[in-house]
mmCIF file with all atom_site columns, C-alpha atoms in Angstrom:
data_model
loop_
_atom_site.group_PDB
_atom_site.id
_atom_site.type_symbol
_atom_site.label_atom_id
_atom_site.label_alt_id
_atom_site.label_comp_id
_atom_site.label_asym_id
_atom_site.label_entity_id
_atom_site.label_seq_id
_atom_site.pdbx_PDB_ins_code
_atom_site.Cartn_x
_atom_site.Cartn_y
_atom_site.Cartn_z
_atom_site.occupancy
_atom_site.B_iso_or_equiv
_atom_site.pdbx_formal_charge
_atom_site.auth_seq_id
_atom_site.auth_comp_id
_atom_site.auth_asym_id
_atom_site.auth_atom_id
_atom_site.pdbx_PDB_model_num
ATOM 1   C CA . MET A 1 1   ? 15.313  -67.388 26.667 1.00 43.00 ? 1455 MET A CA 1
ATOM 2   C CA . CYS A 1 2   ? 13.250  -65.143 29.092 1.00 44.00 ? 1456 CYS A CA 1
ATOM 3   C CA . ILE A 1 3   ? 10.199  -64.073 27.951 1.00 41.00 ? 1457 ILE A CA 1
ATOM 4   C CA . ARG A 1 4   ? 8.629   -60.789 28.683 1.00 47.00 ? 1458 ARG A CA 1
ATOM 5   C CA . ASP A 1 5   ? 4.867   -59.673 28.013 1.00 50.00 ? 1459 ASP A CA 1
ATOM 6   C CA . SER A 1 6   ? 3.554   -56.338 28.475 1.00 57.00 ? 1460 SER A CA 1
ATOM 7   C CA . SER A 1 7   ? 0.237   -54.616 27.130 1.00 64.00 ? 1461 SER A CA 1
ATOM 8   C CA . PHE A 1 8   ? -1.251  -51.145 26.868 1.00 64.00 ? 1462 PHE A CA 1
ATOM 9   C CA . THR A 1 9   ? -4.718  -50.199 26.185 1.00 71.00 ? 1463 THR A CA 1
ATOM 10  C CA . THR A 1 10  ? -6.667  -46.965 25.956 1.00 71.00 ? 1464 THR A CA 1
ATOM 11  C CA . SER A 1 11  ? -10.014 -45.586 24.772 1.00 73.00 ? 1465 SER A CA 1
ATOM 12  C CA . ALA A 1 12  ? -12.132 -42.684 23.930 1.00 73.00 ? 1466 ALA A CA 1
ATOM 13  C CA . LYS A 1 13  ? -15.825 -42.088 23.499 1.00 72.00 ? 1467 LYS A CA 1
ATOM 14  C CA . ARG A 1 14  ? -17.610 -39.073 22.008 1.00 73.00 ? 1468 ARG A CA 1
ATOM 15  C CA . ASP A 1 15  ? -21.258 -38.897 20.545 1.00 69.00 ? 1469 ASP A CA 1
ATOM 16  C CA . GLY A 1 16  ? -22.014 -42.511 20.391 1.00 64.00 ? 1470 GLY A CA 1
ATOM 17  C CA . ILE A 1 17  ? -18.906 -43.323 18.957 1.00 67.00 ? 1471 ILE A CA 1
ATOM 18  C CA . SER A 1 18  ? -16.107 -45.479 20.852 1.00 68.00 ? 1472 SER A CA 1
ATOM 19  C CA . LEU A 1 19  ? -12.681 -46.283 19.964 1.00 67.00 ? 1473 LEU A CA 1
ATOM 20  C CA . ASP A 1 20  ? -10.193 -48.815 22.031 1.00 69.00 ? 1474 ASP A CA 1
ATOM 21  C CA . TRP A 1 21  ? -6.642  -49.073 21.336 1.00 68.00 ? 1475 TRP A CA 1
ATOM 22  C CA . GLU A 1 22  ? -4.881  -51.937 22.430 1.00 67.00 ? 1476 GLU A CA 1
ATOM 23  C CA . SER A 1 23  ? -1.223  -52.994 21.869 1.00 65.00 ? 1477 SER A CA 1
ATOM 24  C CA . SER A 1 24  ? 0.874   -55.916 23.333 1.00 61.00 ? 1478 SER A CA 1
ATOM 25  C CA . PHE A 1 25  ? 4.500   -56.343 23.124 1.00 52.00 ? 1479 PHE A CA 1
ATOM 26  C CA . VAL A 1 26  ? 6.798   -59.828 23.670 1.00 49.00 ? 1480 VAL A CA 1
ATOM 27  C CA . ARG A 1 27  ? 10.190  -59.710 23.888 1.00 49.00 ? 1481 ARG A CA 1
ATOM 28  C CA . GLY A 1 28  ? 12.322  -62.853 23.894 1.00 47.00 ? 1482 GLY A CA 1
ATOM 29  C CA . LYS A 1 29  ? 11.792  -65.911 21.807 1.00 52.00 ? 1483 LYS A CA 1
ATOM 30  C CA . SER A 1 30  ? 10.700  -69.189 23.297 1.00 51.00 ? 1484 SER A CA 1
ATOM 31  C CA . PRO A 1 31  ? 12.032  -72.435 21.908 1.00 51.00 ? 1485 PRO A CA 1
ATOM 32  C CA . PHE A 1 32  ? 8.464   -73.835 21.688 1.00 49.00 ? 1486 PHE A CA 1
ATOM 33  C CA . THR A 1 33  ? 6.559   -72.967 18.496 1.00 51.00 ? 1487 THR A CA 1
ATOM 34  C CA . PHE A 1 34  ? 3.173   -72.997 20.533 1.00 47.00 ? 1488 PHE A CA 1
ATOM 35  C CA . ASP A 1 35  ? 4.743   -70.509 22.986 1.00 47.00 ? 1489 ASP A CA 1
ATOM 36  C CA . GLN A 1 36  ? 6.308   -68.159 20.488 1.00 49.00 ? 1490 GLN A CA 1
ATOM 37  C CA . GLY A 1 37  ? 4.530   -64.675 20.337 1.00 49.00 ? 1491 GLY A CA 1
ATOM 38  C CA . SER A 1 38  ? 4.844   -61.283 18.421 1.00 52.00 ? 1492 SER A CA 1
ATOM 39  C CA . THR A 1 39  ? 3.919   -57.603 18.777 1.00 54.00 ? 1493 THR A CA 1
ATOM 40  C CA . GLU A 1 40  ? 0.317   -56.857 18.143 1.00 62.00 ? 1494 GLU A CA 1
ATOM 41  C CA . HIS A 1 41  ? -1.461  -53.549 17.813 1.00 73.00 ? 1495 HIS A CA 1
ATOM 42  C CA . ARG A 1 42  ? -5.220  -53.647 17.520 1.00 74.00 ? 1496 ARG A CA 1
ATOM 43  C CA . LEU A 1 43  ? -7.754  -50.670 17.352 1.00 80.00 ? 1497 LEU A CA 1
ATOM 44  C CA . GLU A 1 44  ? -11.175 -51.551 18.632 1.00 83.00 ? 1498 GLU A CA 1
ATOM 45  C CA . TRP A 1 45  ? -14.286 -49.178 17.666 1.00 84.00 ? 1499 TRP A CA 1
ATOM 46  C CA . ARG A 1 46  ? -17.765 -49.209 17.903 1.00 84.00 ? 1500 ARG A CA 1
ATOM 47  C CA . LEU A 1 47  ? -20.354 -46.604 16.377 1.00 86.00 ? 1501 LEU A CA 1
ATOM 48  C CA . GLU A 1 48  ? -24.087 -46.376 17.856 1.00 85.00 ? 1502 GLU A CA 1
ATOM 49  C CA . ARG A 1 49  ? -26.925 -44.170 16.576 1.00 84.00 ? 1503 ARG A CA 1
ATOM 50  C CA . GLU A 1 50  ? -29.962 -43.892 18.862 1.00 83.00 ? 1504 GLU A CA 1
ATOM 51  C CA . GLY A 1 51  ? -33.644 -42.978 17.569 1.00 84.00 ? 1505 GLY A CA 1
ATOM 52  C CA . ALA A 1 52  ? -36.479 -44.361 15.680 1.00 89.00 ? 1506 ALA A CA 1
ATOM 53  C CA . LEU A 1 53  ? -33.722 -46.138 13.603 1.00 92.00 ? 1507 LEU A CA 1
ATOM 54  C CA . ARG A 1 54  ? -31.046 -47.659 15.727 1.00 92.00 ? 1508 ARG A CA 1
ATOM 55  C CA . ILE A 1 55  ? -27.719 -48.452 14.326 1.00 92.00 ? 1509 ILE A CA 1
ATOM 56  C CA . SER A 1 56  ? -24.794 -50.181 15.957 1.00 91.00 ? 1510 SER A CA 1
ATOM 57  C CA . LEU A 1 57  ? -21.658 -50.995 14.115 1.00 92.00 ? 1511 LEU A CA 1
ATOM 58  C CA . SER A 1 58  ? -18.250 -52.507 15.865 1.00 89.00 ? 1512 SER A CA 1
ATOM 59  C CA . GLY A 1 59  ? -14.870 -54.254 14.531 1.00 88.00 ? 1513 GLY A CA 1
ATOM 60  C CA . ALA A 1 60  ? -11.132 -54.147 15.007 1.00 86.00 ? 1514 ALA A CA 1
ATOM 61  C CA . ILE A 1 61  ? -8.375  -53.495 12.867 1.00 85.00 ? 1515 ILE A CA 1
ATOM 62  C CA . SER A 1 62  ? -5.064  -55.314 13.307 1.00 82.00 ? 1516 SER A CA 1
ATOM 63  C CA . LEU A 1 63  ? -1.573  -53.594 12.137 1.00 77.00 ? 1517 LEU A CA 1
ATOM 64  C CA . ALA A 1 64  ? -0.275  -56.787 11.127 1.00 78.00 ? 1518 ALA A CA 1
ATOM 65  C CA . GLU A 1 65  ? -3.515  -58.528 9.758  1.00 82.00 ? 1519 GLU A CA 1
ATOM 66  C CA . GLY A 1 66  ? -5.419  -55.929 8.629  1.00 86.00 ? 1520 GLY A CA 1
ATOM 67  C CA . PRO A 1 67  ? -9.504  -55.095 9.409  1.00 91.00 ? 1521 PRO A CA 1
ATOM 68  C CA . GLY A 1 68  ? -11.543 -57.901 10.517 1.00 91.00 ? 1522 GLY A CA 1
ATOM 69  C CA . PRO A 1 69  ? -14.882 -58.264 10.080 1.00 94.00 ? 1523 PRO A CA 1
ATOM 70  C CA . ILE A 1 70  ? -17.446 -55.893 11.149 1.00 95.00 ? 1524 ILE A CA 1
ATOM 71  C CA . ASP A 1 71  ? -20.164 -56.748 12.967 1.00 96.00 ? 1525 ASP A CA 1
ATOM 72  C CA . GLY A 1 72  ? -23.802 -54.517 12.806 1.00 96.00 ? 1526 GLY A CA 1
ATOM 73  C CA . THR A 1 73  ? -27.318 -54.157 14.391 1.00 97.00 ? 1527 THR A CA 1
ATOM 74  C CA . ILE A 1 74  ? -30.074 -52.459 12.980 1.00 97.00 ? 1528 ILE A CA 1
ATOM 75  C CA . SER A 1 75  ? -33.367 -52.059 15.191 1.00 97.00 ? 1529 SER A CA 1
ATOM 76  C CA . TRP A 1 76  ? -36.480 -50.225 14.220 1.00 96.00 ? 1530 TRP A CA 1
ATOM 77  C CA . GLY A 1 77  ? -40.207 -50.319 14.870 1.00 93.00 ? 1531 GLY A CA 1
ATOM 78  C CA . GLU A 1 78  ? -43.153 -49.033 16.628 1.00 85.00 ? 1532 GLU A CA 1
ATOM 79  C CA . ARG A 1 79  ? -46.224 -51.496 16.607 1.00 87.00 ? 1533 ARG A CA 1
ATOM 80  C CA . ALA A 1 80  ? -43.468 -54.598 15.911 1.00 93.00 ? 1534 ALA A CA 1
ATOM 81  C CA . ASP A 1 81  ? -39.677 -54.372 17.043 1.00 96.00 ? 1535 ASP A CA 1
ATOM 82  C CA . TRP A 1 82  ? -37.716 -55.440 13.978 1.00 97.00 ? 1536 TRP A CA 1
ATOM 83  C CA . ARG A 1 83  ? -34.089 -56.398 14.330 1.00 97.00 ? 1537 ARG A CA 1
ATOM 84  C CA . LEU A 1 84  ? -31.267 -57.167 11.553 1.00 98.00 ? 1538 LEU A CA 1
ATOM 85  C CA . ASP A 1 85  ? -28.012 -58.473 12.669 1.00 98.00 ? 1539 ASP A CA 1
ATOM 86  C CA . PHE A 1 86  ? -25.079 -58.990 10.191 1.00 97.00 ? 1540 PHE A CA 1
ATOM 87  C CA . GLU A 1 87  ? -21.717 -59.299 9.679  1.00 97.00 ? 1541 GLU A CA 1
ATOM 88  C CA . LEU A 1 88  ? -19.468 -57.753 6.818  1.00 95.00 ? 1542 LEU A CA 1
ATOM 89  C CA . ASP A 1 89  ? -16.422 -58.734 5.091  1.00 93.00 ? 1543 ASP A CA 1
ATOM 90  C CA . PRO A 1 90  ? -14.824 -55.154 4.815  1.00 91.00 ? 1544 PRO A CA 1
ATOM 91  C CA . LEU A 1 91  ? -12.082 -56.272 2.417  1.00 88.00 ? 1545 LEU A CA 1
ATOM 92  C CA . ALA A 1 92  ? -14.326 -57.761 0.062  1.00 87.00 ? 1546 ALA A CA 1
ATOM 93  C CA . GLY A 1 93  ? -17.666 -55.601 0.602  1.00 88.00 ? 1547 GLY A CA 1
ATOM 94  C CA . GLU A 1 94  ? -19.584 -58.596 1.034  1.00 91.00 ? 1548 GLU A CA 1
ATOM 95  C CA . LEU A 1 95  ? -22.304 -59.697 3.586  1.00 94.00 ? 1549 LEU A CA 1
ATOM 96  C CA . SER A 1 96  ? -21.206 -63.092 5.146  1.00 93.00 ? 1550 SER A CA 1
ATOM 97  C CA . SER A 1 97  ? -24.407 -63.407 7.067  1.00 95.00 ? 1551 SER A CA 1
ATOM 98  C CA . THR A 1 98  ? -27.402 -61.968 8.430  1.00 97.00 ? 1552 THR A CA 1
ATOM 99  C CA . ARG A 1 99  ? -30.471 -62.450 10.550 1.00 97.00 ? 1553 ARG A CA 1
ATOM 100 C CA . LEU A 1 100 ? -33.496 -61.213 10.314 1.00 98.00 ? 1554 LEU A CA 1
ATOM 101 C CA . SER A 1 101 ? -35.711 -61.194 13.850 1.00 98.00 ? 1555 SER A CA 1
ATOM 102 C CA . GLY A 1 102 ? -38.747 -59.402 15.501 1.00 97.00 ? 1556 GLY A CA 1
ATOM 103 C CA . LYS A 1 103 ? -41.400 -59.560 18.025 1.00 96.00 ? 1557 LYS A CA 1
ATOM 104 C CA . TRP A 1 104 ? -44.890 -58.279 17.844 1.00 96.00 ? 1558 TRP A CA 1
ATOM 105 C CA . GLU A 1 105 ? -46.995 -58.187 21.182 1.00 94.00 ? 1559 GLU A CA 1
ATOM 106 C CA . GLY A 1 106 ? -50.929 -57.286 21.642 1.00 90.00 ? 1560 GLY A CA 1
ATOM 107 C CA . ASP A 1 107 ? -53.792 -58.500 23.450 1.00 86.00 ? 1561 ASP A CA 1
ATOM 108 C CA . GLY A 1 108 ? -52.059 -61.378 25.505 1.00 87.00 ? 1562 GLY A CA 1
ATOM 109 C CA . LEU A 1 109 ? -50.405 -62.770 22.204 1.00 94.00 ? 1563 LEU A CA 1
ATOM 110 C CA . GLU A 1 110 ? -46.740 -62.839 21.292 1.00 96.00 ? 1564 GLU A CA 1
ATOM 111 C CA . LEU A 1 111 ? -45.607 -63.413 17.779 1.00 97.00 ? 1565 LEU A CA 1
ATOM 112 C CA . SER A 1 112 ? -41.885 -63.705 16.997 1.00 97.00 ? 1566 SER A CA 1
ATOM 113 C CA . TRP A 1 113 ? -39.641 -64.761 14.048 1.00 98.00 ? 1567 TRP A CA 1
ATOM 114 C CA . LYS A 1 114 ? -35.916 -65.287 13.086 1.00 97.00 ? 1568 LYS A CA 1
ATOM 115 C CA . ILE A 1 115 ? -34.764 -65.666 9.642  1.00 98.00 ? 1569 ILE A CA 1
ATOM 116 C CA . PRO A 1 116 ? -30.989 -66.594 9.069  1.00 97.00 ? 1570 PRO A CA 1
ATOM 117 C CA . TYR A 1 117 ? -29.164 -66.004 5.740  1.00 97.00 ? 1571 TYR A CA 1
ATOM 118 C CA . PHE A 1 118 ? -26.096 -66.557 4.381  1.00 95.00 ? 1572 PHE A CA 1
ATOM 119 C CA . PRO A 1 119 ? -25.414 -64.365 1.214  1.00 94.00 ? 1573 PRO A CA 1
ATOM 120 C CA . GLU A 1 120 ? -22.164 -66.207 0.115  1.00 89.00 ? 1574 GLU A CA 1
ATOM 121 C CA . GLU A 1 121 ? -23.299 -69.326 0.117  1.00 92.00 ? 1575 GLU A CA 1
ATOM 122 C CA . GLY A 1 122 ? -27.142 -68.188 -1.280 1.00 93.00 ? 1576 GLY A CA 1
ATOM 123 C CA . ARG A 1 123 ? -28.848 -70.360 1.539  1.00 95.00 ? 1577 ARG A CA 1
ATOM 124 C CA . PHE A 1 124 ? -30.737 -69.727 4.506  1.00 96.00 ? 1578 PHE A CA 1
ATOM 125 C CA . GLU A 1 125 ? -30.637 -71.527 7.658  1.00 96.00 ? 1579 GLU A CA 1
ATOM 126 C CA . ALA A 1 126 ? -33.693 -72.658 9.584  1.00 96.00 ? 1580 ALA A CA 1
ATOM 127 C CA . ALA A 1 127 ? -36.020 -69.979 10.137 1.00 98.00 ? 1581 ALA A CA 1
ATOM 128 C CA . THR A 1 128 ? -38.179 -70.074 13.423 1.00 98.00 ? 1582 THR A CA 1
ATOM 129 C CA . ILE A 1 129 ? -41.628 -68.640 14.002 1.00 98.00 ? 1583 ILE A CA 1
ATOM 130 C CA . GLY A 1 130 ? -43.170 -68.831 17.315 1.00 98.00 ? 1584 GLY A CA 1
ATOM 131 C CA . VAL A 1 131 ? -46.957 -67.956 18.501 1.00 98.00 ? 1585 VAL A CA 1
ATOM 132 C CA . ALA A 1 132 ? -47.167 -67.474 22.239 1.00 97.00 ? 1586 ALA A CA 1
ATOM 133 C CA . THR A 1 133 ? -50.278 -66.712 24.577 1.00 96.00 ? 1587 THR A CA 1
ATOM 134 C CA . SER A 1 134 ? -50.618 -66.586 28.449 1.00 92.00 ? 1588 SER A CA 1
ATOM 135 C CA . GLU A 1 135 ? -53.254 -65.980 30.856 1.00 89.00 ? 1589 GLU A CA 1
ATOM 136 C CA . SER A 1 136 ? -53.931 -66.409 34.627 1.00 87.00 ? 1590 SER A CA 1
ATOM 137 C CA . GLY A 1 137 ? -51.012 -68.898 35.057 1.00 89.00 ? 1591 GLY A CA 1
ATOM 138 C CA . ARG A 1 138 ? -51.750 -70.721 31.774 1.00 95.00 ? 1592 ARG A CA 1
ATOM 139 C CA . SER A 1 139 ? -49.583 -70.116 28.867 1.00 95.00 ? 1593 SER A CA 1
ATOM 140 C CA . LEU A 1 140 ? -49.489 -72.066 25.358 1.00 97.00 ? 1594 LEU A CA 1
ATOM 141 C CA . GLU A 1 141 ? -46.727 -71.820 22.785 1.00 97.00 ? 1595 GLU A CA 1
ATOM 142 C CA . LEU A 1 142 ? -46.179 -73.061 19.189 1.00 97.00 ? 1596 LEU A CA 1
ATOM 143 C CA . THR A 1 143 ? -42.720 -73.115 17.570 1.00 97.00 ? 1597 THR A CA 1
ATOM 144 C CA . LEU A 1 144 ? -42.509 -73.823 13.894 1.00 97.00 ? 1598 LEU A CA 1
ATOM 145 C CA . ARG A 1 145 ? -39.219 -74.432 12.354 1.00 97.00 ? 1599 ARG A CA 1
ATOM 146 C CA . LEU A 1 146 ? -38.894 -74.204 8.445  1.00 97.00 ? 1600 LEU A CA 1
ATOM 147 C CA . ASP A 1 147 ? -36.579 -74.400 5.721  1.00 96.00 ? 1601 ASP A CA 1
ATOM 148 C CA . PRO A 1 148 ? -36.854 -71.469 3.279  1.00 96.00 ? 1602 PRO A CA 1
ATOM 149 C CA . ASN A 1 149 ? -34.891 -72.801 0.593  1.00 96.00 ? 1603 ASN A CA 1
ATOM 150 C CA . ASP A 1 150 ? -37.202 -75.609 -0.181 1.00 92.00 ? 1604 ASP A CA 1
ATOM 151 C CA . PRO A 1 151 ? -40.258 -74.258 1.577  1.00 93.00 ? 1605 PRO A CA 1
ATOM 152 C CA . SER A 1 152 ? -41.290 -77.037 3.923  1.00 94.00 ? 1606 SER A CA 1
ATOM 153 C CA . LEU A 1 153 ? -41.865 -77.818 7.712  1.00 95.00 ? 1607 LEU A CA 1
ATOM 154 C CA . GLU A 1 154 ? -38.913 -79.162 9.580  1.00 94.00 ? 1608 GLU A CA 1
ATOM 155 C CA . SER A 1 155 ? -40.662 -79.548 12.972 1.00 94.00 ? 1609 SER A CA 1
ATOM 156 C CA . ALA A 1 156 ? -43.464 -78.011 15.104 1.00 95.00 ? 1610 ALA A CA 1
ATOM 157 C CA . LYS A 1 157 ? -43.614 -78.009 18.831 1.00 94.00 ? 1611 LYS A CA 1
ATOM 158 C CA . LEU A 1 158 ? -46.474 -77.124 21.113 1.00 96.00 ? 1612 LEU A CA 1
ATOM 159 C CA . ALA A 1 159 ? -45.855 -76.425 24.722 1.00 96.00 ? 1613 ALA A CA 1
ATOM 160 C CA . ALA A 1 160 ? -48.216 -75.900 27.443 1.00 97.00 ? 1614 ALA A CA 1
ATOM 161 C CA . GLU A 1 161 ? -47.742 -74.825 31.233 1.00 96.00 ? 1615 GLU A CA 1
ATOM 162 C CA . ILE A 1 162 ? -49.893 -74.372 34.038 1.00 96.00 ? 1616 ILE A CA 1
ATOM 163 C CA . GLU A 1 163 ? -49.206 -72.696 37.413 1.00 95.00 ? 1617 GLU A CA 1
ATOM 164 C CA . SER A 1 164 ? -51.437 -72.358 40.656 1.00 94.00 ? 1618 SER A CA 1
ATOM 165 C CA . GLU A 1 165 ? -51.131 -69.324 43.000 1.00 90.00 ? 1619 GLU A CA 1
ATOM 166 C CA . SER A 1 166 ? -48.946 -71.559 45.340 1.00 91.00 ? 1620 SER A CA 1
ATOM 167 C CA . GLY A 1 167 ? -46.223 -71.750 42.942 1.00 92.00 ? 1621 GLY A CA 1
ATOM 168 C CA . TRP A 1 168 ? -46.750 -75.535 41.902 1.00 96.00 ? 1622 TRP A CA 1
ATOM 169 C CA . GLY A 1 169 ? -46.923 -76.190 38.163 1.00 96.00 ? 1623 GLY A CA 1
ATOM 170 C CA . ALA A 1 170 ? -46.693 -78.610 35.496 1.00 97.00 ? 1624 ALA A CA 1
ATOM 171 C CA . SER A 1 171 ? -45.642 -78.456 31.965 1.00 96.00 ? 1625 SER A CA 1
ATOM 172 C CA . LEU A 1 172 ? -46.223 -80.391 28.827 1.00 96.00 ? 1626 LEU A CA 1
ATOM 173 C CA . GLY A 1 173 ? -44.558 -80.609 25.383 1.00 95.00 ? 1627 GLY A CA 1
ATOM 174 C CA . VAL A 1 174 ? -45.152 -82.421 22.270 1.00 94.00 ? 1628 VAL A CA 1
ATOM 175 C CA . THR A 1 175 ? -42.924 -81.860 18.972 1.00 93.00 ? 1629 THR A CA 1
ATOM 176 C CA . TYR A 1 176 ? -43.814 -83.019 15.437 1.00 92.00 ? 1630 TYR A CA 1
ATOM 177 C CA . SER A 1 177 ? -41.192 -84.019 12.691 1.00 90.00 ? 1631 SER A CA 1
ATOM 178 C CA . PRO A 1 178 ? -42.315 -84.548 9.139  1.00 89.00 ? 1632 PRO A CA 1
ATOM 179 C CA . PRO A 1 179 ? -42.799 -87.098 7.545  1.00 86.00 ? 1633 PRO A CA 1
ATOM 180 C CA . ALA A 1 180 ? -43.896 -89.050 11.091 1.00 78.00 ? 1634 ALA A CA 1
ATOM 181 C CA . THR A 1 181 ? -47.418 -89.398 11.554 1.00 74.00 ? 1635 THR A CA 1
ATOM 182 C CA . VAL A 1 182 ? -46.919 -89.213 15.181 1.00 74.00 ? 1636 VAL A CA 1
ATOM 183 C CA . PHE A 1 183 ? -45.604 -86.850 17.924 1.00 77.00 ? 1637 PHE A CA 1
ATOM 184 C CA . ARG A 1 184 ? -41.567 -87.961 17.963 1.00 75.00 ? 1638 ARG A CA 1
ATOM 185 C CA . ALA A 1 185 ? -40.925 -86.152 21.159 1.00 80.00 ? 1639 ALA A CA 1
ATOM 186 C CA . ILE A 1 186 ? -42.959 -85.860 24.391 1.00 89.00 ? 1640 ILE A CA 1
ATOM 187 C CA . GLU A 1 187 ? -41.725 -83.839 27.257 1.00 93.00 ? 1641 GLU A CA 1
ATOM 188 C CA . TYR A 1 188 ? -43.705 -83.241 30.767 1.00 95.00 ? 1642 TYR A CA 1
ATOM 189 C CA . GLY A 1 189 ? -42.612 -82.399 34.212 1.00 97.00 ? 1643 GLY A CA 1
ATOM 190 C CA . ILE A 1 190 ? -43.810 -80.714 37.454 1.00 97.00 ? 1644 ILE A CA 1
ATOM 191 C CA . PHE A 1 191 ? -42.084 -77.539 39.177 1.00 96.00 ? 1645 PHE A CA 1
ATOM 192 C CA . ARG A 1 192 ? -42.263 -75.197 41.990 1.00 95.00 ? 1646 ARG A CA 1
ATOM 193 C CA . ASP A 1 193 ? -41.385 -71.420 41.892 1.00 93.00 ? 1647 ASP A CA 1
ATOM 194 C CA . ILE A 1 194 ? -39.765 -69.832 44.488 1.00 91.00 ? 1648 ILE A CA 1
ATOM 195 C CA . ALA A 1 195 ? -40.092 -66.243 45.457 1.00 87.00 ? 1649 ALA A CA 1
ATOM 196 C CA . ASP A 1 196 ? -41.102 -65.544 41.760 1.00 83.00 ? 1650 ASP A CA 1
ATOM 197 C CA . CYS A 1 197 ? -37.125 -65.596 41.407 1.00 89.00 ? 1651 CYS A CA 1
ATOM 198 C CA . VAL A 1 198 ? -36.067 -69.410 41.085 1.00 93.00 ? 1652 VAL A CA 1
ATOM 199 C CA . ARG A 1 199 ? -37.620 -72.549 39.498 1.00 93.00 ? 1653 ARG A CA 1
ATOM 200 C CA . VAL A 1 200 ? -37.137 -75.857 40.700 1.00 95.00 ? 1654 VAL A CA 1
ATOM 201 C CA . GLY A 1 201 ? -38.364 -79.061 39.319 1.00 96.00 ? 1655 GLY A CA 1
ATOM 202 C CA . ILE A 1 202 ? -38.320 -82.557 37.540 1.00 96.00 ? 1656 ILE A CA 1
ATOM 203 C CA . GLU A 1 203 ? -39.060 -83.167 34.142 1.00 95.00 ? 1657 GLU A CA 1
ATOM 204 C CA . GLN A 1 204 ? -38.849 -86.111 31.351 1.00 94.00 ? 1658 GLN A CA 1
ATOM 205 C CA . LYS A 1 205 ? -36.913 -85.162 28.371 1.00 88.00 ? 1659 LYS A CA 1
ATOM 206 C CA . GLU A 1 206 ? -34.730 -86.559 25.762 1.00 82.00 ? 1660 GLU A CA 1
ATOM 207 C CA . ASP A 1 207 ? -35.229 -90.002 27.069 1.00 86.00 ? 1661 ASP A CA 1
ATOM 208 C CA . GLU A 1 208 ? -34.405 -89.028 30.557 1.00 92.00 ? 1662 GLU A CA 1
ATOM 209 C CA . VAL A 1 209 ? -35.341 -87.716 33.793 1.00 95.00 ? 1663 VAL A CA 1
ATOM 210 C CA . TRP A 1 210 ? -33.809 -84.432 34.681 1.00 95.00 ? 1664 TRP A CA 1
ATOM 211 C CA . LEU A 1 211 ? -33.627 -82.398 38.051 1.00 96.00 ? 1665 LEU A CA 1
ATOM 212 C CA . TYR A 1 212 ? -33.089 -78.539 37.457 1.00 95.00 ? 1666 TYR A CA 1
ATOM 213 C CA . GLY A 1 213 ? -33.248 -75.506 38.729 1.00 95.00 ? 1667 GLY A CA 1
ATOM 214 C CA . SER A 1 214 ? -33.317 -72.187 36.917 1.00 93.00 ? 1668 SER A CA 1
ATOM 215 C CA . ILE A 1 215 ? -33.729 -68.325 37.360 1.00 90.00 ? 1669 ILE A CA 1
ATOM 216 C CA . THR A 1 216 ? -37.086 -67.113 36.270 1.00 84.00 ? 1670 THR A CA 1
ATOM 217 C CA . ALA A 1 217 ? -35.958 -63.693 35.098 1.00 84.00 ? 1671 ALA A CA 1
ATOM 218 C CA . PHE A 1 218 ? -33.328 -65.365 32.726 1.00 85.00 ? 1672 PHE A CA 1
ATOM 219 C CA . PRO A 1 219 ? -35.274 -68.724 30.817 1.00 76.00 ? 1673 PRO A CA 1
ATOM 220 C CA . ASP A 1 220 ? -32.163 -69.804 29.187 1.00 79.00 ? 1674 ASP A CA 1
ATOM 221 C CA . ALA A 1 221 ? -29.993 -69.827 32.540 1.00 86.00 ? 1675 ALA A CA 1
ATOM 222 C CA . VAL A 1 222 ? -31.140 -73.642 33.387 1.00 92.00 ? 1676 VAL A CA 1
ATOM 223 C CA . LEU A 1 223 ? -28.776 -76.008 35.361 1.00 93.00 ? 1677 LEU A CA 1
ATOM 224 C CA . ARG A 1 224 ? -30.009 -79.679 34.740 1.00 94.00 ? 1678 ARG A CA 1
ATOM 225 C CA . TYR A 1 225 ? -28.890 -83.164 36.207 1.00 95.00 ? 1679 TYR A CA 1
ATOM 226 C CA . ALA A 1 226 ? -29.769 -86.582 34.999 1.00 94.00 ? 1680 ALA A CA 1
ATOM 227 C CA . PRO A 1 227 ? -29.356 -89.036 38.073 1.00 93.00 ? 1681 PRO A CA 1
ATOM 228 C CA . GLY A 1 228 ? -29.696 -91.987 35.473 1.00 91.00 ? 1682 GLY A CA 1
ATOM 229 C CA . SER A 1 229 ? -26.358 -91.229 33.245 1.00 92.00 ? 1683 SER A CA 1
ATOM 230 C CA . THR A 1 230 ? -25.354 -88.361 35.645 1.00 92.00 ? 1684 THR A CA 1
ATOM 231 C CA . SER A 1 231 ? -25.084 -85.997 33.040 1.00 92.00 ? 1685 SER A CA 1
ATOM 232 C CA . LEU A 1 232 ? -24.993 -82.119 33.782 1.00 92.00 ? 1686 LEU A CA 1
ATOM 233 C CA . LYS A 1 233 ? -26.229 -79.578 31.300 1.00 91.00 ? 1687 LYS A CA 1
ATOM 234 C CA . PHE A 1 234 ? -26.485 -75.722 31.195 1.00 88.00 ? 1688 PHE A CA 1
ATOM 235 C CA . GLY A 1 235 ? -28.407 -73.632 29.268 1.00 79.00 ? 1689 GLY A CA 1
ATOM 236 C CA . GLY A 1 236 ? -32.245 -73.605 27.815 1.00 65.00 ? 1690 GLY A CA 1
#
């Protein structure tokens, strides 16, 4: 049987509140179960508040399935930037996940932290604390990964980088994971920054040699290629 699919969307926004309505209609029935559709009506909404205490809430309501989870963000701070992300189940009235993160900067020093928590399960995921400093083409960063449930250190990574005025530089990173008595992972490489925009380099990482390119303004936008295994990776 012939199947026809049509959709309709509309939106409105006022005083920091936005509403989006989406409806889709399916006519006919496919003989294949994986291709059988149904009419859907979905309302997406978002509420935002600016100011010293910034709040953002968003969610969706399906007329067939009811309300979905509510995603929220609360951010604040003057001397330090704090942010609380959470997901709320509106039917149960319970938080399913939260993450407290933040950053403080001062006198060439930067401190950051991320603490995820799952209230339904009553447990934390690994928390991270970072300390970084940079000056005149040199940078040093220490990242600690901690287990808040049974307070202990999961790993510690120390990364150093030095760069000349010509754009050439070198990097070195070492990771310690208890209960080892020696560093388990050692990374090193050389790179070249081009026009303060693009970085290309070669590095030893994860027991392989990688060629990579990245956009300096977006540290996580890295494309890596390992000639030895022909592996290709994207991401920080």
